[in-house]
Amino acid sequence: MPTRTARTAWTGGLQDGSGQVELTSSGVGKYDVSFPKRSADNADGATSPEELIAAAHSSCYAMALSAQIGNAGGTVQSLDVTADVTLGPDPAGGFRISKIKLTVRGKADGIDAAAFQQAAEGAKAGCPVSKALAGVDDIELDASFEG
């Protein structure tokens, strides 16, 4: 299996510094990062590790759910997956990812709502990014089947 690479070039300290994350393997872009923007309510044009984790988790989960639905005999018509990743204080000091909420709205043929819910839970447990994030205490799933 392939290895994917991202690179960050950083200058300065935590509060006054900034950097640029480059998605090296794909070459699709470079994105600004800074701690003040990371910890602010408004990202103001910069990304953050949490947003990048959210992108990874939502896309991985969509793939895993598509596979689970297929294994259950269904055919995916559409999946809309959002991952909300929350940065919070760590009781041991510093910060940690305190919560992730996966929200999925799906349409599929050949399965019912119960089979969709079972597939959604299976995808949450089996998604490689979910497994990598197993240290997060609260990974919530809100799955809704639209038929």
mmCIF file of N, CA and C in Angstrom:
data_model
loop_
_atom_site.group_PDB
_atom_site.id
_atom_site.type_symbol
_atom_site.label_atom_id
_atom_site.label_comp_id
_atom_site.label_asym_id
_atom_site.label_seq_id
_atom_site.Cartn_x
_atom_site.Cartn_y
_atom_site.Cartn_z
ATOM 1 N N MET A 1 0.840 -1.186 0.000
ATOM 2 C CA MET A 1 0.000 0.000 0.000
ATOM 3 C C MET A 1 0.884 1.248 0.000
ATOM 4 N N PRO A 2 0.390 2.332 -0.557
ATOM 5 C CA PRO A 2 1.205 3.543 -0.685
ATOM 6 C C PRO A 2 1.357 4.303 0.626
ATOM 7 N N THR A 3 2.370 5.129 0.657
ATOM 8 C CA THR A 3 2.585 6.091 1.734
ATOM 9 C C THR A 3 2.318 7.470 1.162
ATOM 10 N N ARG A 4 1.561 8.271 1.868
ATOM 11 C CA ARG A 4 1.280 9.645 1.437
ATOM 12 C C ARG A 4 2.034 10.606 2.337
ATOM 13 N N THR A 5 2.415 11.759 1.766
ATOM 14 C CA THR A 5 3.279 12.688 2.477
ATOM 15 C C THR A 5 2.725 14.104 2.444
ATOM 16 N N ALA A 6 2.822 14.771 3.575
ATOM 17 C CA ALA A 6 2.574 16.203 3.679
ATOM 18 C C ALA A 6 3.782 16.808 4.383
ATOM 19 N N ARG A 7 4.050 18.065 4.116
ATOM 20 C CA ARG A 7 5.217 18.733 4.673
ATOM 21 C C ARG A 7 4.787 20.093 5.196
ATOM 22 N N THR A 8 5.339 20.498 6.323
ATOM 23 C CA THR A 8 5.082 21.835 6.855
ATOM 24 C C THR A 8 6.394 22.575 7.028
ATOM 25 N N ALA A 9 6.446 23.777 6.485
ATOM 26 C CA ALA A 9 7.578 24.691 6.688
ATOM 27 C C ALA A 9 7.093 25.753 7.672
ATOM 28 N N TRP A 10 7.803 25.910 8.791
ATOM 29 C CA TRP A 10 7.373 26.790 9.886
ATOM 30 C C TRP A 10 8.483 27.756 10.244
ATOM 31 N N THR A 11 8.131 29.004 10.552
ATOM 32 C CA THR A 11 9.092 29.976 11.071
ATOM 33 C C THR A 11 8.469 30.670 12.278
ATOM 34 N N GLY A 12 9.298 30.976 13.267
ATOM 35 C CA GLY A 12 8.852 31.713 14.434
ATOM 36 C C GLY A 12 8.384 30.829 15.560
ATOM 37 N N GLY A 13 7.922 31.487 16.608
ATOM 38 C CA GLY A 13 7.437 30.793 17.794
ATOM 39 C C GLY A 13 5.981 30.394 17.648
ATOM 40 N N LEU A 14 5.435 29.822 18.702
ATOM 41 C CA LEU A 14 4.055 29.336 18.649
ATOM 42 C C LEU A 14 3.074 30.480 18.404
ATOM 43 N N GLN A 15 3.174 31.564 19.161
ATOM 44 C CA GLN A 15 2.198 32.650 19.065
ATOM 45 C C GLN A 15 2.472 33.623 17.911
ATOM 46 N N ASP A 16 3.735 33.813 17.558
ATOM 47 C CA ASP A 16 4.040 34.779 16.501
ATOM 48 C C ASP A 16 4.471 34.119 15.197
ATOM 49 N N GLY A 17 4.566 32.822 15.188
ATOM 50 C CA GLY A 17 5.016 32.119 13.995
ATOM 51 C C GLY A 17 3.887 31.719 13.077
ATOM 52 N N SER A 18 4.288 31.191 11.942
ATOM 53 C CA SER A 18 3.313 30.677 10.988
ATOM 54 C C SER A 18 4.014 29.686 10.076
ATOM 55 N N GLY A 19 3.206 28.976 9.346
ATOM 56 C CA GLY A 19 3.775 27.994 8.446
ATOM 57 C C GLY A 19 2.884 27.762 7.250
ATOM 58 N N GLN A 20 3.333 26.830 6.443
ATOM 59 C CA GLN A 20 2.581 26.440 5.264
ATOM 60 C C GLN A 20 2.656 24.928 5.135
ATOM 61 N N VAL A 21 1.469 24.308 5.085
ATOM 62 C CA VAL A 21 1.354 22.867 4.904
ATOM 63 C C VAL A 21 1.247 22.605 3.406
ATOM 64 N N GLU A 22 2.055 21.689 2.923
ATOM 65 C CA GLU A 22 2.016 21.300 1.508
ATOM 66 C C GLU A 22 1.582 19.843 1.410
ATOM 67 N N LEU A 23 0.558 19.586 0.625
ATOM 68 C CA LEU A 23 0.131 18.211 0.360
ATOM 69 C C LEU A 23 1.047 17.682 -0.739
ATOM 70 N N THR A 24 2.160 17.123 -0.311
ATOM 71 C CA THR A 24 3.269 16.790 -1.186
ATOM 72 C C THR A 24 2.955 15.657 -2.155
ATOM 73 N N SER A 25 2.343 14.600 -1.681
ATOM 74 C CA SER A 25 2.090 13.437 -2.535
ATOM 75 C C SER A 25 1.204 13.775 -3.726
ATOM 76 N N SER A 26 0.144 14.511 -3.463
ATOM 77 C CA SER A 26 -0.807 14.833 -4.531
ATOM 78 C C SER A 26 -0.439 16.108 -5.272
ATOM 79 N N GLY A 27 0.271 16.995 -4.599
ATOM 80 C CA GLY A 27 0.619 18.267 -5.206
ATOM 81 C C GLY A 27 -0.580 19.191 -5.397
ATOM 82 N N VAL A 28 -1.672 18.957 -4.650
ATOM 83 C CA VAL A 28 -2.879 19.751 -4.883
ATOM 84 C C VAL A 28 -2.882 21.101 -4.181
ATOM 85 N N GLY A 29 -1.942 21.338 -3.302
ATOM 86 C CA GLY A 29 -1.960 22.665 -2.713
ATOM 87 C C GLY A 29 -1.060 22.860 -1.524
ATOM 88 N N LYS A 30 -0.903 24.140 -1.182
ATOM 89 C CA LYS A 30 -0.201 24.588 0.010
ATOM 90 C C LYS A 30 -1.172 25.462 0.784
ATOM 91 N N TYR A 31 -1.174 25.298 2.114
ATOM 92 C CA TYR A 31 -2.158 25.974 2.943
ATOM 93 C C TYR A 31 -1.483 26.595 4.157
ATOM 94 N N ASP A 32 -1.865 27.837 4.465
ATOM 95 C CA ASP A 32 -1.295 28.548 5.603
ATOM 96 C C ASP A 32 -1.805 27.977 6.915
ATOM 97 N N VAL A 33 -0.927 27.961 7.929
ATOM 98 C CA VAL A 33 -1.271 27.544 9.285
ATOM 99 C C VAL A 33 -0.622 28.502 10.277
ATOM 100 N N SER A 34 -1.319 28.720 11.406
ATOM 101 C CA SER A 34 -0.746 29.474 12.519
ATOM 102 C C SER A 34 -1.519 29.089 13.761
ATOM 103 N N PHE A 35 -0.863 29.151 14.896
ATOM 104 C CA PHE A 35 -1.560 28.797 16.125
ATOM 105 C C PHE A 35 -2.660 29.791 16.480
ATOM 106 N N PRO A 36 -2.435 31.110 16.380
ATOM 107 C CA PRO A 36 -3.533 32.020 16.699
ATOM 108 C C PRO A 36 -4.783 31.769 15.845
ATOM 109 N N LYS A 37 -4.619 31.476 14.575
ATOM 110 C CA LYS A 37 -5.781 31.186 13.727
ATOM 111 C C LYS A 37 -6.344 29.799 14.042
ATOM 112 N N ARG A 38 -5.479 28.868 14.413
ATOM 113 C CA ARG A 38 -5.927 27.526 14.795
ATOM 114 C C ARG A 38 -6.836 27.586 16.009
ATOM 115 N N SER A 39 -6.518 28.435 16.951
ATOM 116 C CA SER A 39 -7.261 28.483 18.204
ATOM 117 C C SER A 39 -8.360 29.546 18.212
ATOM 118 N N ALA A 40 -8.562 30.242 17.095
ATOM 119 C CA ALA A 40 -9.609 31.260 17.000
ATOM 120 C C ALA A 40 -10.882 30.652 16.417
ATOM 121 N N ASP A 41 -12.013 31.301 16.678
ATOM 122 C CA ASP A 41 -13.280 30.848 16.096
ATOM 123 C C ASP A 41 -13.300 31.022 14.580
ATOM 124 N N ASN A 42 -12.636 32.066 14.079
ATOM 125 C CA ASN A 42 -12.583 32.325 12.642
ATOM 126 C C ASN A 42 -11.189 31.958 12.131
ATOM 127 N N ALA A 43 -11.117 31.010 11.216
ATOM 128 C CA ALA A 43 -9.834 30.548 10.691
ATOM 129 C C ALA A 43 -9.183 31.570 9.768
ATOM 130 N N ASP A 44 -9.937 32.536 9.250
ATOM 131 C CA ASP A 44 -9.409 33.641 8.465
ATOM 132 C C ASP A 44 -8.449 33.186 7.359
ATOM 133 N N GLY A 45 -8.875 32.191 6.594
ATOM 134 C CA GLY A 45 -8.101 31.770 5.426
ATOM 135 C C GLY A 45 -6.986 30.771 5.688
ATOM 136 N N ALA A 46 -6.820 30.352 6.921
ATOM 137 C CA ALA A 46 -5.786 29.372 7.251
ATOM 138 C C ALA A 46 -6.447 28.043 7.617
ATOM 139 N N THR A 47 -5.750 26.963 7.376
ATOM 140 C CA THR A 47 -6.250 25.660 7.802
ATOM 141 C C THR A 47 -5.629 25.317 9.156
ATOM 142 N N SER A 48 -5.914 24.130 9.645
ATOM 143 C CA SER A 48 -5.370 23.689 10.926
ATOM 144 C C SER A 48 -5.234 22.179 10.895
ATOM 145 N N PRO A 49 -4.450 21.623 11.809
ATOM 146 C CA PRO A 49 -4.394 20.166 11.888
ATOM 147 C C PRO A 49 -5.775 19.552 12.086
ATOM 148 N N GLU A 50 -6.643 20.229 12.852
ATOM 149 C CA GLU A 50 -7.979 19.686 13.090
ATOM 150 C C GLU A 50 -8.813 19.661 11.814
ATOM 151 N N GLU A 51 -8.701 20.695 10.993
ATOM 152 C CA GLU A 51 -9.440 20.709 9.726
ATOM 153 C C GLU A 51 -8.901 19.626 8.785
ATOM 154 N N LEU A 52 -7.600 19.445 8.772
ATOM 155 C CA LEU A 52 -7.011 18.399 7.926
ATOM 156 C C LEU A 52 -7.422 17.012 8.413
ATOM 157 N N ILE A 53 -7.499 16.827 9.734
ATOM 158 C CA ILE A 53 -7.993 15.560 10.284
ATOM 159 C C ILE A 53 -9.458 15.374 9.914
ATOM 160 N N ALA A 54 -10.250 16.441 9.984
ATOM 161 C CA ALA A 54 -11.662 16.363 9.603
ATOM 162 C C ALA A 54 -11.800 15.944 8.138
ATOM 163 N N ALA A 55 -10.974 16.500 7.270
ATOM 164 C CA ALA A 55 -11.016 16.120 5.854
ATOM 165 C C ALA A 55 -10.654 14.649 5.684
ATOM 166 N N ALA A 56 -9.618 14.230 6.379
ATOM 167 C CA ALA A 56 -9.205 12.824 6.288
ATOM 168 C C ALA A 56 -10.287 11.903 6.821
ATOM 169 N N HIS A 57 -10.882 12.270 7.949
ATOM 170 C CA HIS A 57 -11.874 11.398 8.574
ATOM 171 C C HIS A 57 -13.154 11.329 7.742
ATOM 172 N N SER A 58 -13.644 12.466 7.255
ATOM 173 C CA SER A 58 -14.882 12.447 6.475
ATOM 174 C C SER A 58 -14.720 11.667 5.178
ATOM 175 N N SER A 59 -13.591 11.814 4.512
ATOM 176 C CA SER A 59 -13.400 11.089 3.250
ATOM 177 C C SER A 59 -13.175 9.594 3.484
ATOM 178 N N CYS A 60 -12.411 9.256 4.505
ATOM 179 C CA CYS A 60 -12.175 7.847 4.828
ATOM 180 C C CYS A 60 -13.482 7.181 5.244
ATOM 181 N N TYR A 61 -14.260 7.883 6.078
ATOM 182 C CA TYR A 61 -15.526 7.334 6.540
ATOM 183 C C TYR A 61 -16.486 7.109 5.368
ATOM 184 N N ALA A 62 -16.549 8.036 4.441
ATOM 185 C CA ALA A 62 -17.420 7.878 3.268
ATOM 186 C C ALA A 62 -17.031 6.631 2.476
ATOM 187 N N MET A 63 -15.748 6.409 2.308
ATOM 188 C CA MET A 63 -15.286 5.212 1.589
ATOM 189 C C MET A 63 -15.646 3.945 2.352
ATOM 190 N N ALA A 64 -15.420 3.959 3.667
ATOM 191 C CA ALA A 64 -15.716 2.786 4.489
ATOM 192 C C ALA A 64 -17.217 2.497 4.509
ATOM 193 N N LEU A 65 -18.041 3.534 4.595
ATOM 194 C CA LEU A 65 -19.484 3.333 4.597
ATOM 195 C C LEU A 65 -19.966 2.813 3.251
ATOM 196 N N SER A 66 -19.406 3.316 2.178
ATOM 197 C CA SER A 66 -19.753 2.818 0.853
ATOM 198 C C SER A 66 -19.473 1.322 0.750
ATOM 199 N N ALA A 67 -18.345 0.897 1.283
ATOM 200 C CA ALA A 67 -17.993 -0.537 1.276
ATOM 201 C C ALA A 67 -18.964 -1.333 2.149
ATOM 202 N N GLN A 68 -19.285 -0.821 3.327
ATOM 203 C CA GLN A 68 -20.206 -1.516 4.238
ATOM 204 C C GLN A 68 -21.592 -1.670 3.603
ATOM 205 N N ILE A 69 -22.073 -0.634 2.948
ATOM 206 C CA ILE A 69 -23.377 -0.707 2.286
ATOM 207 C C ILE A 69 -23.336 -1.723 1.154
ATOM 208 N N GLY A 70 -22.268 -1.717 0.384
ATOM 209 C CA GLY A 70 -22.106 -2.708 -0.682
ATOM 210 C C GLY A 70 -22.076 -4.122 -0.141
ATOM 211 N N ASN A 71 -21.378 -4.326 0.967
ATOM 212 C CA ASN A 71 -21.313 -5.652 1.596
ATOM 213 C C ASN A 71 -22.673 -6.100 2.113
ATOM 214 N N ALA A 72 -23.542 -5.144 2.441
ATOM 215 C CA ALA A 72 -24.891 -5.462 2.923
ATOM 216 C C ALA A 72 -25.876 -5.666 1.770
ATOM 217 N N GLY A 73 -25.380 -5.553 0.533
ATOM 218 C CA GLY A 73 -26.230 -5.755 -0.634
ATOM 219 C C GLY A 73 -26.863 -4.493 -1.178
ATOM 220 N N GLY A 74 -26.452 -3.350 -0.678
ATOM 221 C CA GLY A 74 -27.012 -2.084 -1.133
ATOM 222 C C GLY A 74 -26.147 -1.408 -2.175
ATOM 223 N N THR A 75 -26.722 -0.396 -2.785
ATOM 224 C CA THR A 75 -26.018 0.432 -3.761
ATOM 225 C C THR A 75 -26.148 1.884 -3.323
ATOM 226 N N VAL A 76 -25.035 2.530 -3.094
ATOM 227 C CA VAL A 76 -25.032 3.919 -2.640
ATOM 228 C C VAL A 76 -25.484 4.831 -3.779
ATOM 229 N N GLN A 77 -26.444 5.685 -3.457
ATOM 230 C CA GLN A 77 -26.829 6.754 -4.372
ATOM 231 C C GLN A 77 -26.068 8.030 -4.019
ATOM 232 N N SER A 78 -25.998 8.334 -2.725
ATOM 233 C CA SER A 78 -25.229 9.494 -2.284
ATOM 234 C C SER A 78 -24.945 9.392 -0.787
ATOM 235 N N LEU A 79 -23.795 9.901 -0.406
ATOM 236 C CA LEU A 79 -23.412 10.038 0.999
ATOM 237 C C LEU A 79 -22.898 11.453 1.190
ATOM 238 N N ASP A 80 -23.381 12.125 2.201
ATOM 239 C CA ASP A 80 -22.901 13.455 2.558
ATOM 240 C C ASP A 80 -22.352 13.346 3.976
ATOM 241 N N VAL A 81 -21.032 13.406 4.107
ATOM 242 C CA VAL A 81 -20.371 13.174 5.394
ATOM 243 C C VAL A 81 -19.651 14.445 5.841
ATOM 244 N N THR A 82 -19.911 14.836 7.073
ATOM 245 C CA THR A 82 -19.215 15.955 7.695
ATOM 246 C C THR A 82 -18.512 15.432 8.943
ATOM 247 N N ALA A 83 -17.284 15.859 9.148
ATOM 248 C CA ALA A 83 -16.558 15.555 10.386
ATOM 249 C C ALA A 83 -16.236 16.882 11.072
ATOM 250 N N ASP A 84 -16.699 17.028 12.302
ATOM 251 C CA ASP A 84 -16.384 18.193 13.126
ATOM 252 C C ASP A 84 -15.358 17.748 14.159
ATOM 253 N N VAL A 85 -14.171 18.338 14.113
ATOM 254 C CA VAL A 85 -13.074 17.977 15.010
ATOM 255 C C VAL A 85 -12.833 19.148 15.954
ATOM 256 N N THR A 86 -12.948 18.886 17.259
ATOM 257 C CA THR A 86 -12.837 19.932 18.274
ATOM 258 C C THR A 86 -11.493 19.858 18.992
ATOM 259 N N LEU A 87 -10.811 20.997 19.043
ATOM 260 C CA LEU A 87 -9.582 21.137 19.814
ATOM 261 C C LEU A 87 -9.963 21.669 21.188
ATOM 262 N N GLY A 88 -9.479 21.026 22.230
ATOM 263 C CA GLY A 88 -9.794 21.460 23.580
ATOM 264 C C GLY A 88 -8.604 21.292 24.499
ATOM 265 N N PRO A 89 -8.730 21.768 25.717
ATOM 266 C CA PRO A 89 -7.635 21.625 26.674
ATOM 267 C C PRO A 89 -7.452 20.169 27.078
ATOM 268 N N ASP A 90 -6.223 19.818 27.330
ATOM 269 C CA ASP A 90 -5.888 18.485 27.828
ATOM 270 C C ASP A 90 -5.695 18.595 29.337
ATOM 271 N N PRO A 91 -6.410 17.793 30.113
ATOM 272 C CA PRO A 91 -6.239 17.854 31.572
ATOM 273 C C PRO A 91 -4.789 17.654 32.018
ATOM 274 N N ALA A 92 -4.006 16.972 31.196
ATOM 275 C CA ALA A 92 -2.597 16.744 31.526
ATOM 276 C C ALA A 92 -1.728 17.934 31.130
ATOM 277 N N GLY A 93 -2.333 18.939 30.502
ATOM 278 C CA GLY A 93 -1.593 20.116 30.048
ATOM 279 C C GLY A 93 -1.602 20.216 28.538
ATOM 280 N N GLY A 94 -1.613 21.412 28.029
ATOM 281 C CA GLY A 94 -1.626 21.635 26.592
ATOM 282 C C GLY A 94 -3.019 21.426 26.007
ATOM 283 N N PHE A 95 -3.047 20.898 24.805
ATOM 284 C CA PHE A 95 -4.298 20.713 24.077
ATOM 285 C C PHE A 95 -4.414 19.290 23.576
ATOM 286 N N ARG A 96 -5.640 18.914 23.194
ATOM 287 C CA ARG A 96 -5.894 17.608 22.605
ATOM 288 C C ARG A 96 -7.157 17.701 21.763
ATOM 289 N N ILE A 97 -7.329 16.742 20.899
ATOM 290 C CA ILE A 97 -8.600 16.634 20.190
ATOM 291 C C ILE A 97 -9.574 16.033 21.184
ATOM 292 N N SER A 98 -10.578 16.821 21.551
ATOM 293 C CA SER A 98 -11.491 16.405 22.615
ATOM 294 C C SER A 98 -12.741 15.713 22.087
ATOM 295 N N LYS A 99 -13.083 15.972 20.823
ATOM 296 C CA LYS A 99 -14.303 15.375 20.289
ATOM 297 C C LYS A 99 -14.268 15.381 18.770
ATOM 298 N N ILE A 100 -14.863 14.358 18.199
ATOM 299 C CA ILE A 100 -15.110 14.305 16.760
ATOM 300 C C ILE A 100 -16.567 13.906 16.584
ATOM 301 N N LYS A 101 -17.260 14.640 15.738
ATOM 302 C CA LYS A 101 -18.635 14.276 15.411
ATOM 303 C C LYS A 101 -18.710 13.997 13.915
ATOM 304 N N LEU A 102 -19.093 12.776 13.579
ATOM 305 C CA LEU A 102 -19.342 12.392 12.198
ATOM 306 C C LEU A 102 -20.838 12.497 11.946
ATOM 307 N N THR A 103 -21.209 13.233 10.927
ATOM 308 C CA THR A 103 -22.608 13.346 10.522
ATOM 309 C C THR A 103 -22.703 12.837 9.094
ATOM 310 N N VAL A 104 -23.608 11.882 8.876
ATOM 311 C CA VAL A 104 -23.784 11.330 7.531
ATOM 312 C C VAL A 104 -25.257 11.306 7.182
ATOM 313 N N ARG A 105 -25.542 11.718 5.971
ATOM 314 C CA ARG A 105 -26.868 11.611 5.387
ATOM 315 C C ARG A 105 -26.689 10.778 4.127
ATOM 316 N N GLY A 106 -27.418 9.672 4.058
ATOM 317 C CA GLY A 106 -27.193 8.761 2.954
ATOM 318 C C GLY A 106 -28.444 8.309 2.253
ATOM 319 N N LYS A 107 -28.275 8.045 0.985
ATOM 320 C CA LYS A 107 -29.324 7.439 0.160
ATOM 321 C C LYS A 107 -28.716 6.198 -0.475
ATOM 322 N N ALA A 108 -29.442 5.095 -0.392
ATOM 323 C CA ALA A 108 -28.960 3.842 -0.972
ATOM 324 C C ALA A 108 -30.154 2.988 -1.356
ATOM 325 N N ASP A 109 -29.985 2.235 -2.401
ATOM 326 C CA ASP A 109 -30.992 1.259 -2.823
ATOM 327 C C ASP A 109 -30.600 -0.103 -2.269
ATOM 328 N N GLY A 110 -31.608 -0.930 -2.038
ATOM 329 C CA GLY A 110 -31.357 -2.317 -1.666
ATOM 330 C C GLY A 110 -31.145 -2.588 -0.192
ATOM 331 N N ILE A 111 -31.223 -1.554 0.650
ATOM 332 C CA ILE A 111 -31.123 -1.735 2.104
ATOM 333 C C ILE A 111 -32.187 -0.873 2.774
ATOM 334 N N ASP A 112 -32.474 -1.182 4.032
ATOM 335 C CA ASP A 112 -33.420 -0.378 4.795
ATOM 336 C C ASP A 112 -32.659 0.468 5.825
ATOM 337 N N ALA A 113 -33.411 1.230 6.616
ATOM 338 C CA ALA A 113 -32.796 2.124 7.597
ATOM 339 C C ALA A 113 -31.972 1.370 8.633
ATOM 340 N N ALA A 114 -32.447 0.203 9.055
ATOM 341 C CA ALA A 114 -31.701 -0.574 10.054
ATOM 342 C C ALA A 114 -30.368 -1.056 9.481
ATOM 343 N N ALA A 115 -30.372 -1.518 8.238
ATOM 344 C CA ALA A 115 -29.135 -1.970 7.598
ATOM 345 C C ALA A 115 -28.183 -0.794 7.382
ATOM 346 N N PHE A 116 -28.739 0.368 7.073
ATOM 347 C CA PHE A 116 -27.903 1.561 6.921
ATOM 348 C C PHE A 116 -27.233 1.918 8.241
ATOM 349 N N GLN A 117 -28.007 1.897 9.328
ATOM 350 C CA GLN A 117 -27.449 2.222 10.640
ATOM 351 C C GLN A 117 -26.350 1.237 11.027
ATOM 352 N N GLN A 118 -26.576 -0.036 10.740
ATOM 353 C CA GLN A 118 -25.558 -1.050 11.038
ATOM 354 C C GLN A 118 -24.302 -0.798 10.202
ATOM 355 N N ALA A 119 -24.485 -0.470 8.937
ATOM 356 C CA ALA A 119 -23.339 -0.158 8.070
ATOM 357 C C ALA A 119 -22.613 1.091 8.566
ATOM 358 N N ALA A 120 -23.381 2.101 9.017
ATOM 359 C CA ALA A 120 -22.784 3.342 9.515
ATOM 360 C C ALA A 120 -21.918 3.082 10.747
ATOM 361 N N GLU A 121 -22.427 2.260 11.665
ATOM 362 C CA GLU A 121 -21.646 1.921 12.865
ATOM 363 C C GLU A 121 -20.411 1.089 12.495
ATOM 364 N N GLY A 122 -20.588 0.152 11.562
ATOM 365 C CA GLY A 122 -19.453 -0.659 11.119
ATOM 366 C C GLY A 122 -18.375 0.180 10.453
ATOM 367 N N ALA A 123 -18.794 1.169 9.676
ATOM 368 C CA ALA A 123 -17.825 2.058 9.026
ATOM 369 C C ALA A 123 -17.088 2.909 10.047
ATOM 370 N N LYS A 124 -17.801 3.354 11.074
ATOM 371 C CA LYS A 124 -17.152 4.144 12.138
ATOM 372 C C LYS A 124 -16.066 3.325 12.824
ATOM 373 N N ALA A 125 -16.357 2.073 13.089
ATOM 374 C CA ALA A 125 -15.379 1.199 13.762
ATOM 375 C C ALA A 125 -14.257 0.767 12.823
ATOM 376 N N GLY A 126 -14.561 0.587 11.536
ATOM 377 C CA GLY A 126 -13.594 0.009 10.616
ATOM 378 C C GLY A 126 -12.791 0.979 9.780
ATOM 379 N N CYS A 127 -13.202 2.236 9.733
ATOM 380 C CA CYS A 127 -12.484 3.239 8.948
ATOM 381 C C CYS A 127 -11.049 3.370 9.491
ATOM 382 N N PRO A 128 -10.027 3.276 8.627
ATOM 383 C CA PRO A 128 -8.641 3.386 9.108
ATOM 384 C C PRO A 128 -8.354 4.684 9.869
ATOM 385 N N VAL A 129 -8.982 5.787 9.485
ATOM 386 C CA VAL A 129 -8.746 7.033 10.206
ATOM 387 C C VAL A 129 -9.410 6.979 11.584
ATOM 388 N N SER A 130 -10.604 6.380 11.683
ATOM 389 C CA SER A 130 -11.219 6.185 13.000
ATOM 390 C C SER A 130 -10.295 5.373 13.895
ATOM 391 N N LYS A 131 -9.706 4.330 13.336
ATOM 392 C CA LYS A 131 -8.778 3.505 14.118
ATOM 393 C C LYS A 131 -7.569 4.319 14.565
ATOM 394 N N ALA A 132 -7.065 5.179 13.684
ATOM 395 C CA ALA A 132 -5.903 6.004 14.036
ATOM 396 C C ALA A 132 -6.248 7.017 15.120
ATOM 397 N N LEU A 133 -7.520 7.399 15.183
ATOM 398 C CA LEU A 133 -7.966 8.396 16.160
ATOM 399 C C LEU A 133 -8.574 7.758 17.405
ATOM 400 N N ALA A 134 -8.274 6.521 17.655
ATOM 401 C CA ALA A 134 -8.875 5.777 18.769
ATOM 402 C C ALA A 134 -8.611 6.427 20.124
ATOM 403 N N GLY A 135 -7.621 7.268 20.231
ATOM 404 C CA GLY A 135 -7.323 7.941 21.487
ATOM 405 C C GLY A 135 -8.278 9.082 21.810
ATOM 406 N N VAL A 136 -9.129 9.454 20.856
ATOM 407 C CA VAL A 136 -10.116 10.507 21.108
ATOM 408 C C VAL A 136 -11.247 9.890 21.927
ATOM 409 N N ASP A 137 -11.531 10.476 23.072
ATOM 410 C CA ASP A 137 -12.529 9.920 23.985
ATOM 411 C C ASP A 137 -13.931 9.892 23.401
ATOM 412 N N ASP A 138 -14.274 10.881 22.582
ATOM 413 C CA ASP A 138 -15.658 11.020 22.124
ATOM 414 C C ASP A 138 -15.699 11.143 20.604
ATOM 415 N N ILE A 139 -16.001 10.047 19.915
ATOM 416 C CA ILE A 139 -16.281 10.078 18.489
ATOM 417 C C ILE A 139 -17.747 9.750 18.334
ATOM 418 N N GLU A 140 -18.542 10.757 18.056
ATOM 419 C CA GLU A 140 -19.993 10.649 17.969
ATOM 420 C C GLU A 140 -20.404 10.425 16.511
ATOM 421 N N LEU A 141 -21.454 9.631 16.305
ATOM 422 C CA LEU A 141 -21.992 9.376 14.970
ATOM 423 C C LEU A 141 -23.448 9.771 14.935
ATOM 424 N N ASP A 142 -23.805 10.583 13.943
ATOM 425 C CA ASP A 142 -25.199 10.942 13.668
ATOM 426 C C ASP A 142 -25.473 10.511 12.241
ATOM 427 N N ALA A 143 -26.132 9.365 12.087
ATOM 428 C CA ALA A 143 -26.387 8.798 10.761
ATOM 429 C C ALA A 143 -27.874 8.829 10.450
ATOM 430 N N SER A 144 -28.197 9.312 9.274
ATOM 431 C CA SER A 144 -29.584 9.395 8.855
ATOM 432 C C SER A 144 -29.726 8.812 7.450
ATOM 433 N N PHE A 145 -30.654 7.888 7.306
ATOM 434 C CA PHE A 145 -30.919 7.200 6.047
ATOM 435 C C PHE A 145 -32.112 7.848 5.368
ATOM 436 N N GLU A 146 -31.937 8.188 4.109
ATOM 437 C CA GLU A 146 -33.003 8.854 3.365
ATOM 438 C C GLU A 146 -33.660 7.933 2.344
ATOM 439 N N GLY A 147 -33.350 6.644 2.415
ATOM 440 C CA GLY A 147 -33.990 5.678 1.530
ATOM 441 C C GLY A 147 -33.228 5.355 0.289
#
